[in-house]
CSV table of C-alpha atoms in Angstrom, one decimal:
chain,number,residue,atom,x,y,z
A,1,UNK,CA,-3.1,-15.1,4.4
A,2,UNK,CA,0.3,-17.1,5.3
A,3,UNK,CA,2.7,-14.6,6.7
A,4,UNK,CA,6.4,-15.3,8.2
A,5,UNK,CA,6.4,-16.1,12.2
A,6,UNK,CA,9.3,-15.4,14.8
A,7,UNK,CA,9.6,-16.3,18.1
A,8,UNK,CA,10.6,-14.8,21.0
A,9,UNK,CA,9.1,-11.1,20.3
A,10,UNK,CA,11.7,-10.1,22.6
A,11,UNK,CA,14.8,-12.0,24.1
A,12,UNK,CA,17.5,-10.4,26.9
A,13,UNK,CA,20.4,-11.9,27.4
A,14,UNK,CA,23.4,-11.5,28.8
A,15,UNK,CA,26.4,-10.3,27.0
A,16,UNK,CA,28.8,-13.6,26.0
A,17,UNK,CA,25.9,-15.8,25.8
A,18,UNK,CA,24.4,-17.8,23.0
A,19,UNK,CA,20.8,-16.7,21.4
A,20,UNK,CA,19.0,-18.9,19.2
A,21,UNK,CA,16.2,-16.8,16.9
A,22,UNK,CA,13.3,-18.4,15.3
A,23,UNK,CA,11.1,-18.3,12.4
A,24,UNK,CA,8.7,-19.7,10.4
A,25,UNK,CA,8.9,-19.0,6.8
A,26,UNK,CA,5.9,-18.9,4.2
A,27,UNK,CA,5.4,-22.5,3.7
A,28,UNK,CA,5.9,-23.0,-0.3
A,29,UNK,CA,8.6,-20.6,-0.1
A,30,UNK,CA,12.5,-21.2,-0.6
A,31,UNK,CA,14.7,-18.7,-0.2
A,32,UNK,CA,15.1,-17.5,3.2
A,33,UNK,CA,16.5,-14.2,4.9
A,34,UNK,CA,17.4,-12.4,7.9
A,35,UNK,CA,18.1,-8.5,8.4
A,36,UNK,CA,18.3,-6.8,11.5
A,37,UNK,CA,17.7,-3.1,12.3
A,38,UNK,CA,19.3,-1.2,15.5
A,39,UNK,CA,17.1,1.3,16.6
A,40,UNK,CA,17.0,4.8,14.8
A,41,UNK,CA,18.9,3.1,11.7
A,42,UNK,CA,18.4,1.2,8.3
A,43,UNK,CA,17.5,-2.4,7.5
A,44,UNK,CA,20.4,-3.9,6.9
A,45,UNK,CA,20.9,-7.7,5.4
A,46,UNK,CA,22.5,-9.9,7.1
A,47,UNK,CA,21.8,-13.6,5.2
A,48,UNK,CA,20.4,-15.2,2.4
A,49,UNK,CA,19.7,-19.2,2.5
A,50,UNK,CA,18.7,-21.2,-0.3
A,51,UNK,CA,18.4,-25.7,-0.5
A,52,UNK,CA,20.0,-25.7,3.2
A,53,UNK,CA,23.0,-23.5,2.3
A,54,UNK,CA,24.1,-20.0,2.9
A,55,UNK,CA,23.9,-18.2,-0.6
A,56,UNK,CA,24.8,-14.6,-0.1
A,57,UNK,CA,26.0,-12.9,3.3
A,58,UNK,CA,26.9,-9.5,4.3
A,59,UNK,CA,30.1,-8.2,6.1
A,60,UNK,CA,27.9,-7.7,9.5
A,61,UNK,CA,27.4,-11.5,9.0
A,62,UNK,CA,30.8,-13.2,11.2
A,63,UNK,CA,31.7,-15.8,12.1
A,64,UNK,CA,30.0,-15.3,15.6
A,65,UNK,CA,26.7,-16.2,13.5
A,66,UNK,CA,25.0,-18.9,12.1
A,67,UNK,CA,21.7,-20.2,10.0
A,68,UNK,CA,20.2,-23.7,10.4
A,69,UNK,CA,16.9,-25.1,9.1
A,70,UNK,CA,16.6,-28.0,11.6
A,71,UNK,CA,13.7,-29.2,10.3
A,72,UNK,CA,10.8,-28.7,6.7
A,73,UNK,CA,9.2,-25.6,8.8
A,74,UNK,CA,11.9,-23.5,11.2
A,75,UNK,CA,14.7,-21.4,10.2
A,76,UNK,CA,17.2,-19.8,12.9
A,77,UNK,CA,19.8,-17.9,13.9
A,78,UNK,CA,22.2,-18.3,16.3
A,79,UNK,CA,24.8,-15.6,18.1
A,80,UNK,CA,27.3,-17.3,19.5
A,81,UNK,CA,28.9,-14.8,21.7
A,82,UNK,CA,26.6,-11.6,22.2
A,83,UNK,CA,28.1,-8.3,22.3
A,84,UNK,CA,26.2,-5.2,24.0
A,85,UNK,CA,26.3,-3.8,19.7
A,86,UNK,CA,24.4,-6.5,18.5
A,87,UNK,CA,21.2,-5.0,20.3
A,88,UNK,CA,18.8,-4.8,17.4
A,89,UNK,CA,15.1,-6.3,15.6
A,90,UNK,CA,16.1,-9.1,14.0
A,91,UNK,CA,14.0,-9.7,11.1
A,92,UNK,CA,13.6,-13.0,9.1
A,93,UNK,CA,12.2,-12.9,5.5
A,94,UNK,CA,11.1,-15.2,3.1
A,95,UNK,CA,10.3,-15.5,-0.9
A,96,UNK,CA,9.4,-17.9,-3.3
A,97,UNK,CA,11.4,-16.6,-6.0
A,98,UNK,CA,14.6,-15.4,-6.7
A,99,UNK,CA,16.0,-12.6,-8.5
A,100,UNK,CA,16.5,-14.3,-12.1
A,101,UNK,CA,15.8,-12.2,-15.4
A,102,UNK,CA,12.5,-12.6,-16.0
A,103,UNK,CA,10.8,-13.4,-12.8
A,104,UNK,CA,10.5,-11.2,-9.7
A,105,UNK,CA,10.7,-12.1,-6.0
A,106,UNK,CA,9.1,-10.5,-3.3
A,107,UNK,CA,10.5,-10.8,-0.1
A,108,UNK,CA,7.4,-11.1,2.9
A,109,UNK,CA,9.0,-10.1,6.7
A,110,UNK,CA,8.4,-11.4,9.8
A,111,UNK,CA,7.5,-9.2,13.0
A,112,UNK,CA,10.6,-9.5,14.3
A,113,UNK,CA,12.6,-10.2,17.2
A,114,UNK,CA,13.8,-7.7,19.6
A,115,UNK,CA,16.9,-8.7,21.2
A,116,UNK,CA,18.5,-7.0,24.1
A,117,UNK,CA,22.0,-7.4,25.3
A,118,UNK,CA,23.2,-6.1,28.5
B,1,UNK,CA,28.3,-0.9,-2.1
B,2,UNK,CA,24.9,-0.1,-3.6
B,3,UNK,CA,23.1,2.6,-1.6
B,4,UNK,CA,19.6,3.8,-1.7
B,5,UNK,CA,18.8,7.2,-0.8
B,6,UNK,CA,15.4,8.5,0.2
B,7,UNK,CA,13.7,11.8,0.6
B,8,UNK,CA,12.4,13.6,2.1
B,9,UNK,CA,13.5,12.0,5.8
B,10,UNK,CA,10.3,13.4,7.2
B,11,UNK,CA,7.2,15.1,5.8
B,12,UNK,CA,4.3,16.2,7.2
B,13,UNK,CA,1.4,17.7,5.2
B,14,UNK,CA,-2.7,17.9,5.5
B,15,UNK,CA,-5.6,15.4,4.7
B,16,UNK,CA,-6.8,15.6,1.3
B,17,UNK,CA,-2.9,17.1,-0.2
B,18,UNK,CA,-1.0,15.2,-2.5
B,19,UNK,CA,3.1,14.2,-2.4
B,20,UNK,CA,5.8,12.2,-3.6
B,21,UNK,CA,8.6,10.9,-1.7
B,22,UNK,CA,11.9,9.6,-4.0
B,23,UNK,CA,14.4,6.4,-3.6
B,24,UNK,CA,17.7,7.2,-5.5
B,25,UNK,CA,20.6,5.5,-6.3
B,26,UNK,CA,23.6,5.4,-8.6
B,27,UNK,CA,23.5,2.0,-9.0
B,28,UNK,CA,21.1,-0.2,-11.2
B,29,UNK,CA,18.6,-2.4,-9.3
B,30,UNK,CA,17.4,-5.6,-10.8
B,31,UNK,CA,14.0,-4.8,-8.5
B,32,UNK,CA,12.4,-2.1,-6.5
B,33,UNK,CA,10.5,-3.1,-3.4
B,34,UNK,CA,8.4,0.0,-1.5
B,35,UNK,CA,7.5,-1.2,2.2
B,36,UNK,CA,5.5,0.3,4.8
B,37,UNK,CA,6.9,0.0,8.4
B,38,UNK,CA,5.2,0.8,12.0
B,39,UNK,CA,7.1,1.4,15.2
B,40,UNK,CA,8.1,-1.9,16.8
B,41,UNK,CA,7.0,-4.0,13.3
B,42,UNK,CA,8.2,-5.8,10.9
B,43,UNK,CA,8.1,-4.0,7.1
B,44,UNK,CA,5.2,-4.8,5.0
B,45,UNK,CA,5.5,-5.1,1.3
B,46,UNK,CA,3.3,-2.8,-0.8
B,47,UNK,CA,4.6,-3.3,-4.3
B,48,UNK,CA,7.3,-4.5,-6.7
B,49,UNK,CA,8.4,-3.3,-10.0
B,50,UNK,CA,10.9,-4.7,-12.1
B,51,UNK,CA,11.0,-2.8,-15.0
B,52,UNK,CA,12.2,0.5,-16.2
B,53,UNK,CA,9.7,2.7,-17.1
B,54,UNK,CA,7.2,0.6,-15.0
B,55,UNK,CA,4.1,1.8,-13.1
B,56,UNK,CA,2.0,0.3,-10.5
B,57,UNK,CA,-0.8,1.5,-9.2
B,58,UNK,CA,-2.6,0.9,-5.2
B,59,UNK,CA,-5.5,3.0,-5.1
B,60,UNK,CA,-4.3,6.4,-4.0
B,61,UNK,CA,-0.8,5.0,-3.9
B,62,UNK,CA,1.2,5.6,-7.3
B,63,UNK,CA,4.8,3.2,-7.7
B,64,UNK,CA,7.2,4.3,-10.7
B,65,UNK,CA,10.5,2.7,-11.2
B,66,UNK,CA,12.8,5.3,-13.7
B,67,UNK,CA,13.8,4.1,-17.0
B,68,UNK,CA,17.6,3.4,-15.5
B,69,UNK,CA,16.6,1.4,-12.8
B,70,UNK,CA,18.3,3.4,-10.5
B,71,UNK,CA,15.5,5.8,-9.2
B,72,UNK,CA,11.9,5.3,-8.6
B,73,UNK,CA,9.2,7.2,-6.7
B,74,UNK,CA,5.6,7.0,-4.6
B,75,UNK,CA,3.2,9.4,-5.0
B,76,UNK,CA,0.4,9.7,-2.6
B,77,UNK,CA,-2.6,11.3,-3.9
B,78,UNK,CA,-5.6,13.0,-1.5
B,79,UNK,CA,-3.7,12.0,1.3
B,80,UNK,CA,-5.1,10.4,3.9
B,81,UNK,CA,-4.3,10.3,8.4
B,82,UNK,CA,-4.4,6.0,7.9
B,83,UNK,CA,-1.3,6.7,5.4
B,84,UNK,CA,0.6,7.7,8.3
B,85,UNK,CA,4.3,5.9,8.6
B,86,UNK,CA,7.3,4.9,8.0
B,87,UNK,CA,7.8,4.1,3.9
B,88,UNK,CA,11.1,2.2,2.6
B,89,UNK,CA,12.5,1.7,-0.4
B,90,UNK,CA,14.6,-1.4,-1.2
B,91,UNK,CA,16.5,-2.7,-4.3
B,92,UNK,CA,17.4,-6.4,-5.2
B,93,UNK,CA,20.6,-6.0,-6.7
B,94,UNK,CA,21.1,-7.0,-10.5
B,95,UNK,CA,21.8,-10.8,-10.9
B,96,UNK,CA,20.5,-14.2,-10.1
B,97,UNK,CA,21.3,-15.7,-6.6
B,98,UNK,CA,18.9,-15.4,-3.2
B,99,UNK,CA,20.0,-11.6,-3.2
B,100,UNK,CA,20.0,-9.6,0.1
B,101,UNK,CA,17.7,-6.4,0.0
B,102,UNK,CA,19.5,-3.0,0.0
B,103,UNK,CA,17.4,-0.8,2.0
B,104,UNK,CA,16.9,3.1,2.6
B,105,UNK,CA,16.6,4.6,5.5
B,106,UNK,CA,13.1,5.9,4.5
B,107,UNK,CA,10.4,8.5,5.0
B,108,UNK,CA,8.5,9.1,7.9
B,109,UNK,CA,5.0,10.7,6.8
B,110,UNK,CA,2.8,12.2,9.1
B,111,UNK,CA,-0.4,13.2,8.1
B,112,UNK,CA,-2.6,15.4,10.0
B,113,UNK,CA,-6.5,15.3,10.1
């Protein structure tokens, strides 16, 4: 069964530095996502990305991040300057649909990335 | 800001009982997802509905969405120790657009043998 792939599991970095997260979306699938959750708290959305532009973002989303797909498979995101707050699971989603009347879209997550700022 | 609230936070009943944990809001959502979520993982979709009034069915696992679309509920019948876990609720808001899920902060069931 295809599922949605993210590498590292975990990443620790240092605050001020640069983290790139990765994932592998369902392969016929379009619309692309990530959410993160801090520990103890909600899932809370950060991006939607749809034909290699940002379509919907949150207020968490700044300007210290950023989405890419580099290539047809992997799509990432980037924190430019960590802060000890943006400790979380990062999760990346994907769906084949969107949210038009008439159709539904399910949105499948990744496993997720742990990242630890100290 | 759309908000989905669940309860209960945290139930804990016997094999073999029956419940129903609730996802409200006062908002209309164009979809309801329900996910189940273990420590340290990523959520994993159990069902969508879309329509008011709508129910789905997962063996022992009962999804309605309320006639608003602003409510919907999981009932969990002869409960079972494997249901054991973290449920979320999470609405696509109304509209077209690659729409961010709202999520709730969900219900942590523990079921004991």
């Amino acid at each position: 069964e295809p599922e949605v792939t993210q590498t590292p599991s975990h990443q620790v970095t240092q605050m001020g530095q640069e983290v790139i997260l990765r994932c592998v979306p369902i392969s016929n699938h379009l619309y692309f996502y990530w959410y993160r959750q801090i520990l103890g708290q909600k899932v809370e959305f950060l991006v939607s990305f749809y034909n290699n532009e940002i379509s919907e973002k949150s207020e968490i989303f700044d300007d210290q991040f950023s989405v890419e797909r580099p290539d047809g498979s992997n799509f990432t995101l980037k924190i430019r300057s960590t802060k000890l707050e943006d400790s979380a699971m990062y999760f990346c989603a994907s769906s084949e649909f969107s949210g038009l009347a008439g159709t539904t879209y399910e949105q499948y997550f990744g496993p997720g990335t742990r990242l630890t700022v100290t | 800001t759309q908000l989905l609230e669940q309860s209960p936070q945290f139930l804990s009943i016997q094999e073999g009982e029956n419940l129903t944990v609730y996802c409200n809001s006062s908002s209309v959502f164009s979809s309801l997802q329900w996910y189940r979520q273990e420590p340290g993982e990523g959520p994993v979709l159990l069902v969508t509905v879309v329509t008011g009034g709508e129910v789905k069915k997962l063996k022992r696992l009962t999804f309605q969405f309320g006639d608003a679309r602003k409510d919907s509920s999981l009932h969990i019948t002869a409960a079972q120790p494997g249901d054991t876990g973290l449920y979320l609720c999470a609405g696509g808001a109304s509209g077209g657009g690659a729409d961010g899920l709202t999520f709730g902060k969900g219900t942590h069931l523990i079921i004991q043998p």
